[in-house]
Amino acid sequence: MPDLMNHVEFRTALENAIKGKSANKAPFSIAWASGKLSRDHLARWAENHYHYVGPFADYLAYVYARMPERYTEAKDFLLANMYEEEIGGDRHTDLLIRFAEACGTTREHVIDPDNMTATTRGLQSWCYSVAMREDPIVAVAGLVVGLESQVPSIYRRQTPTLREKYKFSDEEVEFFDLHIVSDEIHGERGYQIVLEHANTVELQQRCLKICEVGAQMRLLYTTALYWDYVAKDVPISEIEGVESKVQQGERQLLQA
Amino acid sequence: MPKVTFHRDGHTYQGEVAENTNLVVRAGIRQFPYPHLRYGCGMGKCGKCACRVLKGAEQLPEPNWKEKKRLGPGLDRGYRLICQLWLSHDIELGQDDIPIEPLAPAIP
């Protein structure tokens, strides 16, 4: 039986759990980072990504409803997170749709659930399942620490790629820009909540496990995007050929 | 570590922050300049975080596209959107009692 970790040890363990090393080599991520995707491929990514991140406030609403009343700070954080996703400024999914339209698809096509893969539907279902069924602190670990907190560092590196290699305008890639600030706040406050309230060995271990599973789900989702949409145009041998040339950081795209 | 001097409502607050720090992120996680810095959307749209840069402006990067669209002539009066800035040098900021009115949103 592991020991109860102090905050420093537990934070380090969480950070290690969410690295999801195997996802770094997802072929879709490598193709994106190396400029091999077409705008049509990116449109398919946006259509799928919408159904993963679009319901994020819905996921959090389930966690909010089940969070114990005495955890006032945690409840307020979830409420603020939902507000900022939807109406704090531009609705985040509207910015994703703006990017999708720049890739050549339409709002109607993006929001139509028939246009996501079965694997994306699986990731979305996993997020709902975590929100509805897990201990609310474990759910914050899975959804906020495990998934949302990863976004800023990834998008900070990837936004220049979208501008420089794919030639998108500033407005077209605003979806990637905005997450740098808002998700940094959300991720850090998520860490604070989990560190404070996961105060038993069992809870800490469940938080670590759900972060590992989240990394696996991201890998599954990202890998399916390659095989479903890209493989027919960019063979895997070509991806493997550039893999060693792509910076590790750039390969982390789409993990969150 | 950058030193931040922040003026608001006739009071002055000072603190040190880590290299490459965004003050809206700091306030969002309940650290200095919380609770003194007013901010809103964190995405360069609402303008609530706008401050006049009193010292250290020369060390900042050029205003980005969001600041140009939202602040317009306010840039010439020394305003910047704090949510768009990552600080690496000492800076002195003043925030008005009433938020500056941002120009029209970038995309209708």
mmCIF file of C-alpha atoms in Angstrom:
data_model
loop_
_atom_site.group_PDB
_atom_site.id
_atom_site.type_symbol
_atom_site.label_atom_id
_atom_site.label_comp_id
_atom_site.label_asym_id
_atom_site.label_seq_id
_atom_site.Cartn_x
_atom_site.Cartn_y
_atom_site.Cartn_z
ATOM 1 C CA MET A 1 0.000 0.000 0.000
ATOM 2 C CA PRO A 2 1.529 3.373 -0.980
ATOM 3 C CA ASP A 3 1.975 6.123 1.614
ATOM 4 C CA LEU A 4 -0.025 9.323 1.747
ATOM 5 C CA MET A 5 1.930 11.904 -0.263
ATOM 6 C CA ASN A 6 2.473 15.506 0.779
ATOM 7 C CA HIS A 7 1.407 18.234 -1.659
ATOM 8 C CA VAL A 8 4.788 18.481 -3.366
ATOM 9 C CA GLU A 9 5.082 14.715 -3.870
ATOM 10 C CA PHE A 10 1.471 14.401 -5.012
ATOM 11 C CA ARG A 11 1.775 17.248 -7.496
ATOM 12 C CA THR A 12 4.888 15.688 -9.011
ATOM 13 C CA ALA A 13 3.105 12.328 -9.258
ATOM 14 C CA LEU A 14 0.127 13.969 -10.999
ATOM 15 C CA GLU A 15 2.408 15.775 -13.447
ATOM 16 C CA ASN A 16 4.142 12.501 -14.270
ATOM 17 C CA ALA A 17 0.822 10.691 -14.686
ATOM 18 C CA ILE A 18 -0.529 13.199 -17.221
ATOM 19 C CA LYS A 19 2.528 13.284 -19.439
ATOM 20 C CA GLY A 20 1.088 10.443 -21.449
ATOM 21 C CA LYS A 21 4.407 9.702 -23.070
ATOM 22 C CA SER A 22 3.031 7.288 -25.629
ATOM 23 C CA ALA A 23 0.677 9.942 -27.015
ATOM 24 C CA ASN A 24 3.678 12.022 -28.071
ATOM 25 C CA LYS A 25 4.087 9.697 -31.013
ATOM 26 C CA ALA A 26 0.499 9.858 -32.234
ATOM 27 C CA PRO A 27 0.840 10.064 -36.024
ATOM 28 C CA PHE A 28 -1.795 12.799 -36.361
ATOM 29 C CA SER A 29 0.180 14.994 -33.958
ATOM 30 C CA ILE A 30 3.434 14.397 -35.826
ATOM 31 C CA ALA A 31 1.773 15.130 -39.165
ATOM 32 C CA TRP A 32 0.295 18.367 -37.763
ATOM 33 C CA ALA A 33 3.581 19.543 -36.256
ATOM 34 C CA SER A 34 5.505 18.831 -39.442
ATOM 35 C CA GLY A 35 3.063 20.656 -41.711
ATOM 36 C CA LYS A 36 1.844 17.557 -43.557
ATOM 37 C CA LEU A 37 -1.875 18.019 -42.967
ATOM 38 C CA SER A 38 -4.175 19.698 -45.451
ATOM 39 C CA ARG A 39 -6.885 22.158 -44.445
ATOM 40 C CA ASP A 40 -9.343 19.355 -45.153
ATOM 41 C CA HIS A 41 -7.634 17.194 -42.534
ATOM 42 C CA LEU A 42 -7.715 20.083 -40.060
ATOM 43 C CA ALA A 43 -11.425 20.551 -40.765
ATOM 44 C CA ARG A 44 -12.040 16.934 -39.784
ATOM 45 C CA TRP A 45 -10.028 17.522 -36.592
ATOM 46 C CA ALA A 46 -12.159 20.577 -35.767
ATOM 47 C CA GLU A 47 -15.391 18.651 -36.406
ATOM 48 C CA ASN A 48 -14.301 15.984 -33.972
ATOM 49 C CA HIS A 49 -12.704 18.281 -31.432
ATOM 50 C CA TYR A 50 -15.971 20.204 -31.151
ATOM 51 C CA HIS A 51 -17.714 17.130 -29.760
ATOM 52 C CA TYR A 52 -14.938 16.504 -27.257
ATOM 53 C CA VAL A 53 -14.487 20.029 -25.849
ATOM 54 C CA GLY A 54 -17.893 21.481 -26.754
ATOM 55 C CA PRO A 55 -19.699 19.861 -23.801
ATOM 56 C CA PHE A 56 -16.953 20.815 -21.316
ATOM 57 C CA ALA A 57 -19.286 23.041 -19.313
ATOM 58 C CA ASP A 58 -21.804 20.197 -19.286
ATOM 59 C CA TYR A 59 -19.192 17.829 -17.873
ATOM 60 C CA LEU A 60 -18.334 20.372 -15.169
ATOM 61 C CA ALA A 61 -21.996 20.953 -14.363
ATOM 62 C CA TYR A 62 -22.354 17.306 -13.344
ATOM 63 C CA VAL A 63 -19.265 17.605 -11.146
ATOM 64 C CA TYR A 64 -20.588 20.853 -9.655
ATOM 65 C CA ALA A 65 -23.897 19.269 -8.717
ATOM 66 C CA ARG A 66 -22.181 16.417 -6.884
ATOM 67 C CA MET A 67 -19.410 18.457 -5.223
ATOM 68 C CA PRO A 68 -20.079 18.599 -1.457
ATOM 69 C CA GLU A 69 -21.568 21.900 -0.348
ATOM 70 C CA ARG A 70 -18.769 22.440 2.184
ATOM 71 C CA TYR A 71 -16.195 22.633 -0.651
ATOM 72 C CA THR A 72 -17.275 26.178 -1.454
ATOM 73 C CA GLU A 73 -14.024 27.190 -3.192
ATOM 74 C CA ALA A 74 -14.169 24.148 -5.442
ATOM 75 C CA LYS A 75 -17.794 24.759 -6.351
ATOM 76 C CA ASP A 76 -17.100 28.429 -7.111
ATOM 77 C CA PHE A 77 -14.186 27.415 -9.308
ATOM 78 C CA LEU A 78 -16.334 25.012 -11.321
ATOM 79 C CA LEU A 79 -19.020 27.647 -11.758
ATOM 80 C CA ALA A 80 -16.489 30.245 -12.932
ATOM 81 C CA ASN A 81 -14.943 27.720 -15.305
ATOM 82 C CA MET A 82 -18.339 26.979 -16.872
ATOM 83 C CA TYR A 83 -19.104 30.697 -17.191
ATOM 84 C CA GLU A 84 -15.797 31.417 -18.884
ATOM 85 C CA GLU A 85 -16.206 28.542 -21.334
ATOM 86 C CA GLU A 86 -19.593 29.810 -22.451
ATOM 87 C CA ILE A 87 -20.284 33.495 -21.820
ATOM 88 C CA GLY A 88 -17.274 35.157 -20.158
ATOM 89 C CA GLY A 89 -16.109 36.474 -23.525
ATOM 90 C CA ASP A 90 -16.490 34.808 -26.890
ATOM 91 C CA ARG A 91 -17.995 31.351 -26.548
ATOM 92 C CA HIS A 92 -15.023 29.036 -26.895
ATOM 93 C CA THR A 93 -16.763 26.702 -29.300
ATOM 94 C CA ASP A 94 -17.615 29.651 -31.562
ATOM 95 C CA LEU A 95 -13.902 30.279 -31.941
ATOM 96 C CA LEU A 96 -13.343 26.608 -32.757
ATOM 97 C CA ILE A 97 -16.047 26.874 -35.409
ATOM 98 C CA ARG A 98 -14.337 29.990 -36.804
ATOM 99 C CA PHE A 99 -11.159 27.920 -37.223
ATOM 100 C CA ALA A 100 -13.170 25.087 -38.761
ATOM 101 C CA GLU A 101 -14.734 27.476 -41.278
ATOM 102 C CA ALA A 102 -11.273 28.740 -42.197
ATOM 103 C CA CYS A 103 -10.419 25.101 -42.938
ATOM 104 C CA GLY A 104 -13.334 24.889 -45.380
ATOM 105 C CA THR A 105 -16.128 23.249 -43.417
ATOM 106 C CA THR A 106 -19.339 24.796 -42.091
ATOM 107 C CA ARG A 107 -20.929 25.471 -38.703
ATOM 108 C CA GLU A 108 -23.734 23.043 -39.536
ATOM 109 C CA HIS A 109 -21.256 20.317 -40.364
ATOM 110 C CA VAL A 110 -19.256 20.938 -37.186
ATOM 111 C CA ILE A 111 -22.173 20.773 -34.785
ATOM 112 C CA ASP A 112 -23.736 17.718 -36.441
ATOM 113 C CA PRO A 113 -22.899 14.768 -34.141
ATOM 114 C CA ASP A 114 -23.007 12.411 -37.120
ATOM 115 C CA ASN A 115 -19.681 13.885 -38.219
ATOM 116 C CA MET A 116 -17.587 12.612 -35.326
ATOM 117 C CA THR A 117 -15.842 9.267 -35.336
ATOM 118 C CA ALA A 118 -16.907 6.446 -33.067
ATOM 119 C CA THR A 119 -13.676 6.973 -31.148
ATOM 120 C CA THR A 120 -14.448 10.641 -30.538
ATOM 121 C CA ARG A 121 -17.864 9.584 -29.313
ATOM 122 C CA GLY A 122 -16.038 7.228 -26.948
ATOM 123 C CA LEU A 123 -13.871 10.049 -25.567
ATOM 124 C CA GLN A 124 -16.906 12.270 -25.101
ATOM 125 C CA SER A 125 -18.716 9.440 -23.328
ATOM 126 C CA TRP A 126 -15.727 8.835 -21.068
ATOM 127 C CA CYS A 127 -15.762 12.513 -20.052
ATOM 128 C CA TYR A 128 -19.487 12.313 -19.250
ATOM 129 C CA SER A 129 -18.946 9.087 -17.354
ATOM 130 C CA VAL A 130 -16.159 10.592 -15.234
ATOM 131 C CA ALA A 131 -18.263 13.664 -14.499
ATOM 132 C CA MET A 132 -21.351 11.693 -13.527
ATOM 133 C CA ARG A 133 -19.929 8.705 -11.702
ATOM 134 C CA GLU A 134 -16.535 9.423 -10.163
ATOM 135 C CA ASP A 135 -15.928 11.036 -6.792
ATOM 136 C CA PRO A 136 -16.068 14.774 -7.653
ATOM 137 C CA ILE A 137 -12.453 15.373 -6.579
ATOM 138 C CA VAL A 138 -11.332 12.468 -8.784
ATOM 139 C CA ALA A 139 -13.428 13.941 -11.600
ATOM 140 C CA VAL A 140 -11.658 17.310 -11.209
ATOM 141 C CA ALA A 141 -8.352 15.437 -11.381
ATOM 142 C CA GLY A 142 -9.400 13.659 -14.570
ATOM 143 C CA LEU A 143 -11.093 16.483 -16.445
ATOM 144 C CA VAL A 144 -9.345 19.629 -15.232
ATOM 145 C CA VAL A 145 -5.871 18.502 -14.143
ATOM 146 C CA GLY A 146 -5.594 15.575 -16.544
ATOM 147 C CA LEU A 147 -7.074 17.184 -19.658
ATOM 148 C CA GLU A 148 -7.649 20.949 -19.367
ATOM 149 C CA SER A 149 -4.374 21.866 -17.664
ATOM 150 C CA GLN A 150 -2.406 20.457 -20.591
ATOM 151 C CA VAL A 151 -3.781 22.896 -23.106
ATOM 152 C CA PRO A 152 -1.731 26.081 -22.521
ATOM 153 C CA SER A 153 1.734 24.652 -23.010
ATOM 154 C CA ILE A 154 0.657 22.713 -26.081
ATOM 155 C CA TYR A 155 -1.182 25.557 -27.763
ATOM 156 C CA ARG A 156 1.536 28.080 -26.913
ATOM 157 C CA ARG A 157 3.875 26.009 -29.074
ATOM 158 C CA GLN A 158 1.332 25.149 -31.741
ATOM 159 C CA THR A 159 -0.171 28.554 -32.478
ATOM 160 C CA PRO A 160 2.980 29.764 -34.282
ATOM 161 C CA THR A 161 2.914 26.526 -36.316
ATOM 162 C CA LEU A 162 -0.612 27.260 -37.484
ATOM 163 C CA ARG A 163 0.390 30.769 -38.503
ATOM 164 C CA GLU A 164 3.743 30.024 -40.065
ATOM 165 C CA LYS A 165 3.316 26.583 -41.656
ATOM 166 C CA TYR A 166 -0.404 26.585 -42.393
ATOM 167 C CA LYS A 167 -0.740 30.352 -43.020
ATOM 168 C CA PHE A 168 -3.826 30.978 -40.891
ATOM 169 C CA SER A 169 -4.569 34.547 -39.796
ATOM 170 C CA ASP A 170 -4.572 35.765 -36.186
ATOM 171 C CA GLU A 171 -8.368 35.799 -36.062
ATOM 172 C CA GLU A 172 -8.635 32.299 -37.507
ATOM 173 C CA VAL A 173 -6.445 30.791 -34.778
ATOM 174 C CA GLU A 174 -7.865 32.750 -31.845
ATOM 175 C CA PHE A 175 -9.323 29.501 -30.459
ATOM 176 C CA PHE A 176 -5.768 28.369 -29.744
ATOM 177 C CA ASP A 177 -4.695 31.744 -28.335
ATOM 178 C CA LEU A 178 -7.427 32.153 -25.752
ATOM 179 C CA HIS A 179 -6.689 28.889 -24.008
ATOM 180 C CA ILE A 180 -3.266 30.073 -23.044
ATOM 181 C CA VAL A 181 -4.650 32.357 -20.326
ATOM 182 C CA SER A 182 -7.958 30.814 -19.305
ATOM 183 C CA ASP A 183 -6.769 27.227 -19.140
ATOM 184 C CA GLU A 184 -3.678 28.230 -17.196
ATOM 185 C CA ILE A 185 -5.969 29.638 -14.512
ATOM 186 C CA HIS A 186 -8.317 26.673 -14.646
ATOM 187 C CA GLY A 187 -5.538 24.100 -14.589
ATOM 188 C CA GLU A 188 -3.712 25.638 -11.654
ATOM 189 C CA ARG A 189 -6.876 26.039 -9.603
ATOM 190 C CA GLY A 190 -7.754 22.452 -10.450
ATOM 191 C CA TYR A 191 -4.415 21.384 -9.029
ATOM 192 C CA GLN A 192 -5.081 23.428 -5.864
ATOM 193 C CA ILE A 193 -8.435 21.710 -5.354
ATOM 194 C CA VAL A 194 -7.114 18.201 -5.922
ATOM 195 C CA LEU A 195 -4.054 18.732 -3.729
ATOM 196 C CA GLU A 196 -6.210 20.027 -0.893
ATOM 197 C CA HIS A 197 -9.077 17.548 -0.999
ATOM 198 C CA ALA A 198 -7.469 14.280 -2.153
ATOM 199 C CA ASN A 199 -6.395 13.674 1.421
ATOM 200 C CA THR A 200 -6.389 9.888 1.647
ATOM 201 C CA VAL A 201 -4.151 7.326 0.015
ATOM 202 C CA GLU A 202 -7.116 5.867 -1.838
ATOM 203 C CA LEU A 203 -8.228 9.221 -3.255
ATOM 204 C CA GLN A 204 -4.698 10.147 -4.306
ATOM 205 C CA GLN A 205 -4.250 6.831 -6.108
ATOM 206 C CA ARG A 206 -7.602 7.184 -7.857
ATOM 207 C CA CYS A 207 -6.632 10.686 -9.016
ATOM 208 C CA LEU A 208 -3.357 9.381 -10.434
ATOM 209 C CA LYS A 209 -5.089 6.503 -12.171
ATOM 210 C CA ILE A 210 -7.705 8.674 -13.813
ATOM 211 C CA CYS A 211 -4.998 10.952 -15.194
ATOM 212 C CA GLU A 212 -3.297 7.925 -16.751
ATOM 213 C CA VAL A 213 -6.567 6.739 -18.242
ATOM 214 C CA GLY A 214 -7.224 10.245 -19.579
ATOM 215 C CA ALA A 215 -3.868 10.148 -21.371
ATOM 216 C CA GLN A 216 -4.824 6.796 -22.886
ATOM 217 C CA MET A 217 -8.167 8.179 -24.058
ATOM 218 C CA ARG A 218 -6.464 11.159 -25.685
ATOM 219 C CA LEU A 219 -4.064 8.841 -27.468
ATOM 220 C CA LEU A 220 -6.930 6.667 -28.696
ATOM 221 C CA TYR A 221 -8.792 9.717 -30.016
ATOM 222 C CA THR A 222 -5.765 11.256 -31.691
ATOM 223 C CA THR A 223 -4.615 8.032 -33.267
ATOM 224 C CA ALA A 224 -8.081 7.393 -34.715
ATOM 225 C CA LEU A 225 -8.043 10.806 -36.395
ATOM 226 C CA TYR A 226 -4.970 9.754 -38.348
ATOM 227 C CA TRP A 227 -6.309 6.386 -39.477
ATOM 228 C CA ASP A 228 -9.800 7.669 -40.253
ATOM 229 C CA TYR A 229 -8.845 10.793 -42.185
ATOM 230 C CA VAL A 230 -5.151 11.126 -42.973
ATOM 231 C CA ALA A 231 -3.664 7.690 -43.662
ATOM 232 C CA LYS A 232 -5.064 7.546 -47.189
ATOM 233 C CA ASP A 233 -3.180 10.757 -48.065
ATOM 234 C CA VAL A 234 -0.089 10.621 -45.856
ATOM 235 C CA PRO A 235 1.169 7.042 -45.384
ATOM 236 C CA ILE A 236 2.495 5.974 -42.017
ATOM 237 C CA SER A 237 5.964 5.388 -43.492
ATOM 238 C CA GLU A 238 6.116 9.099 -44.290
ATOM 239 C CA ILE A 239 5.112 9.965 -40.719
ATOM 240 C CA GLU A 240 7.708 7.661 -39.230
ATOM 241 C CA GLY A 241 10.279 9.259 -41.475
ATOM 242 C CA VAL A 242 9.751 12.712 -40.014
ATOM 243 C CA GLU A 243 9.163 11.623 -36.447
ATOM 244 C CA SER A 244 12.761 11.949 -35.390
ATOM 245 C CA LYS A 245 12.948 15.442 -36.864
ATOM 246 C CA VAL A 246 9.974 16.822 -34.974
ATOM 247 C CA GLN A 247 10.567 18.428 -31.604
ATOM 248 C CA GLN A 248 9.088 16.431 -28.760
ATOM 249 C CA GLY A 249 7.090 19.431 -27.617
ATOM 250 C CA GLU A 250 5.544 19.854 -31.022
ATOM 251 C CA ARG A 251 4.440 16.230 -30.993
ATOM 252 C CA GLN A 252 2.230 16.855 -28.000
ATOM 253 C CA LEU A 253 -0.424 18.566 -30.058
ATOM 254 C CA LEU A 254 -3.943 17.353 -29.469
ATOM 255 C CA GLN A 255 -3.134 15.549 -26.284
ATOM 256 C CA ALA A 256 -5.510 17.860 -24.482
ATOM 257 C CA MET B 1 12.337 38.352 -10.641
ATOM 258 C CA PRO B 2 10.233 41.204 -12.061
ATOM 259 C CA LYS B 3 8.958 43.720 -9.518
ATOM 260 C CA VAL B 4 5.413 44.919 -10.096
ATOM 261 C CA THR B 5 4.105 48.208 -8.733
ATOM 262 C CA PHE B 6 0.366 48.516 -9.098
ATOM 263 C CA HIS B 7 -1.779 51.614 -8.469
ATOM 264 C CA ARG B 8 -5.535 51.428 -8.027
ATOM 265 C CA ASP B 9 -8.106 53.470 -6.111
ATOM 266 C CA GLY B 10 -5.434 55.711 -4.594
ATOM 267 C CA HIS B 11 -3.475 52.780 -3.188
ATOM 268 C CA THR B 12 -0.158 51.299 -4.239
ATOM 269 C CA TYR B 13 0.593 47.580 -4.105
ATOM 270 C CA GLN B 14 3.936 45.945 -4.776
ATOM 271 C CA GLY B 15 5.058 42.395 -5.331
ATOM 272 C CA GLU B 16 7.544 40.190 -7.120
ATOM 273 C CA VAL B 17 6.521 37.639 -9.710
ATOM 274 C CA ALA B 18 8.308 34.845 -11.529
ATOM 275 C CA GLU B 19 9.886 35.424 -14.916
ATOM 276 C CA ASN B 20 7.403 35.231 -17.814
ATOM 277 C CA THR B 21 4.354 35.840 -15.628
ATOM 278 C CA ASN B 22 0.896 36.889 -16.749
ATOM 279 C CA LEU B 23 -0.739 39.016 -14.046
ATOM 280 C CA VAL B 24 -4.289 37.950 -14.982
ATOM 281 C CA VAL B 25 -3.279 34.318 -14.557
ATOM 282 C CA ARG B 26 -1.753 35.230 -11.183
ATOM 283 C CA ALA B 27 -4.923 36.992 -10.094
ATOM 284 C CA GLY B 28 -6.972 34.070 -11.372
ATOM 285 C CA ILE B 29 -5.152 31.668 -9.080
ATOM 286 C CA ARG B 30 -5.523 34.062 -6.134
ATOM 287 C CA GLN B 31 -2.002 35.431 -5.969
ATOM 288 C CA PHE B 32 -0.671 39.015 -6.152
ATOM 289 C CA PRO B 33 -2.031 41.274 -7.628
ATOM 290 C CA TYR B 34 -5.232 39.529 -6.500
ATOM 291 C CA PRO B 35 -7.620 40.933 -5.332
ATOM 292 C CA HIS B 36 -6.602 44.396 -6.571
ATOM 293 C CA LEU B 37 -6.308 43.813 -10.324
ATOM 294 C CA ARG B 38 -9.652 44.009 -12.106
ATOM 295 C CA TYR B 39 -9.963 41.577 -15.007
ATOM 296 C CA GLY B 40 -12.665 39.829 -16.983
ATOM 297 C CA CYS B 41 -12.582 37.431 -19.913
ATOM 298 C CA GLY B 42 -8.830 36.794 -20.016
ATOM 299 C CA MET B 43 -8.976 36.671 -23.783
ATOM 300 C CA GLY B 44 -8.369 40.266 -24.822
ATOM 301 C CA LYS B 45 -11.978 41.123 -25.484
ATOM 302 C CA CYS B 46 -13.658 42.845 -22.533
ATOM 303 C CA GLY B 47 -10.920 45.379 -21.738
ATOM 304 C CA LYS B 48 -11.496 45.204 -17.975
ATOM 305 C CA CYS B 49 -7.845 44.437 -17.249
ATOM 306 C CA ALA B 50 -6.539 47.438 -19.224
ATOM 307 C CA CYS B 51 -3.911 49.489 -17.370
ATOM 308 C CA ARG B 52 -1.710 52.445 -18.154
ATOM 309 C CA VAL B 53 1.958 51.470 -18.156
ATOM 310 C CA LEU B 54 3.687 54.125 -16.049
ATOM 311 C CA LYS B 55 7.192 52.637 -16.146
ATOM 312 C CA GLY B 56 8.749 49.766 -18.075
ATOM 313 C CA ALA B 57 6.764 50.127 -21.305
ATOM 314 C CA GLU B 58 9.943 50.021 -23.364
ATOM 315 C CA GLN B 59 10.599 46.462 -22.189
ATOM 316 C CA LEU B 60 7.240 45.149 -23.379
ATOM 317 C CA PRO B 61 6.629 43.535 -26.775
ATOM 318 C CA GLU B 62 4.698 45.461 -29.390
ATOM 319 C CA PRO B 63 0.899 45.372 -28.877
ATOM 320 C CA ASN B 64 -0.624 42.292 -30.458
ATOM 321 C CA TRP B 65 -3.616 42.237 -32.817
ATOM 322 C CA LYS B 66 -6.133 42.013 -29.985
ATOM 323 C CA GLU B 67 -4.720 45.041 -28.198
ATOM 324 C CA LYS B 68 -4.716 47.036 -31.420
ATOM 325 C CA LYS B 69 -8.323 46.128 -32.149
ATOM 326 C CA ARG B 70 -9.632 46.647 -28.623
ATOM 327 C CA LEU B 71 -7.599 49.647 -27.465
ATOM 328 C CA GLY B 72 -6.981 51.560 -30.700
ATOM 329 C CA PRO B 73 -5.940 55.110 -29.753
ATOM 330 C CA GLY B 74 -5.737 54.054 -26.114
ATOM 331 C CA LEU B 75 -2.392 52.488 -26.980
ATOM 332 C CA ASP B 76 -1.015 55.960 -27.636
ATOM 333 C CA ARG B 77 -2.130 56.991 -24.142
ATOM 334 C CA GLY B 78 -0.127 54.124 -22.643
ATOM 335 C CA TYR B 79 -2.861 51.542 -22.137
ATOM 336 C CA ARG B 80 -2.173 47.834 -22.548
ATOM 337 C CA LEU B 81 -4.304 44.730 -22.018
ATOM 338 C CA ILE B 82 -2.711 43.011 -19.051
ATOM 339 C CA CYS B 83 -4.149 39.619 -19.995
ATOM 340 C CA GLN B 84 -2.033 39.747 -23.159
ATOM 341 C CA LEU B 85 1.290 40.443 -21.437
ATOM 342 C CA TRP B 86 3.889 38.045 -20.047
ATOM 343 C CA LEU B 87 6.290 40.035 -17.867
ATOM 344 C CA SER B 88 10.025 39.610 -17.727
ATOM 345 C CA HIS B 89 11.018 43.047 -16.404
ATOM 346 C CA ASP B 90 10.027 45.474 -13.662
ATOM 347 C CA ILE B 91 6.856 47.364 -14.423
ATOM 348 C CA GLU B 92 4.628 50.028 -12.872
ATOM 349 C CA LEU B 93 0.938 49.989 -13.760
ATOM 350 C CA GLY B 94 -2.073 52.154 -13.019
ATOM 351 C CA GLN B 95 -5.627 50.885 -13.397
ATOM 352 C CA ASP B 96 -8.467 53.379 -13.778
ATOM 353 C CA ASP B 97 -11.417 53.248 -11.401
ATOM 354 C CA ILE B 98 -13.719 52.881 -14.392
ATOM 355 C CA PRO B 99 -12.666 50.323 -17.029
ATOM 356 C CA ILE B 100 -11.709 51.666 -20.419
ATOM 357 C CA GLU B 101 -14.421 51.071 -23.022
ATOM 358 C CA PRO B 102 -13.045 48.590 -25.568
ATOM 359 C CA LEU B 103 -13.565 49.153 -29.260
ATOM 360 C CA ALA B 104 -15.930 46.834 -31.157
ATOM 361 C CA PRO B 105 -15.216 43.090 -31.032
ATOM 362 C CA ALA B 106 -12.846 41.832 -33.684
ATOM 363 C CA ILE B 107 -15.323 39.505 -35.384
ATOM 364 C CA PRO B 108 -19.027 40.370 -35.593
#
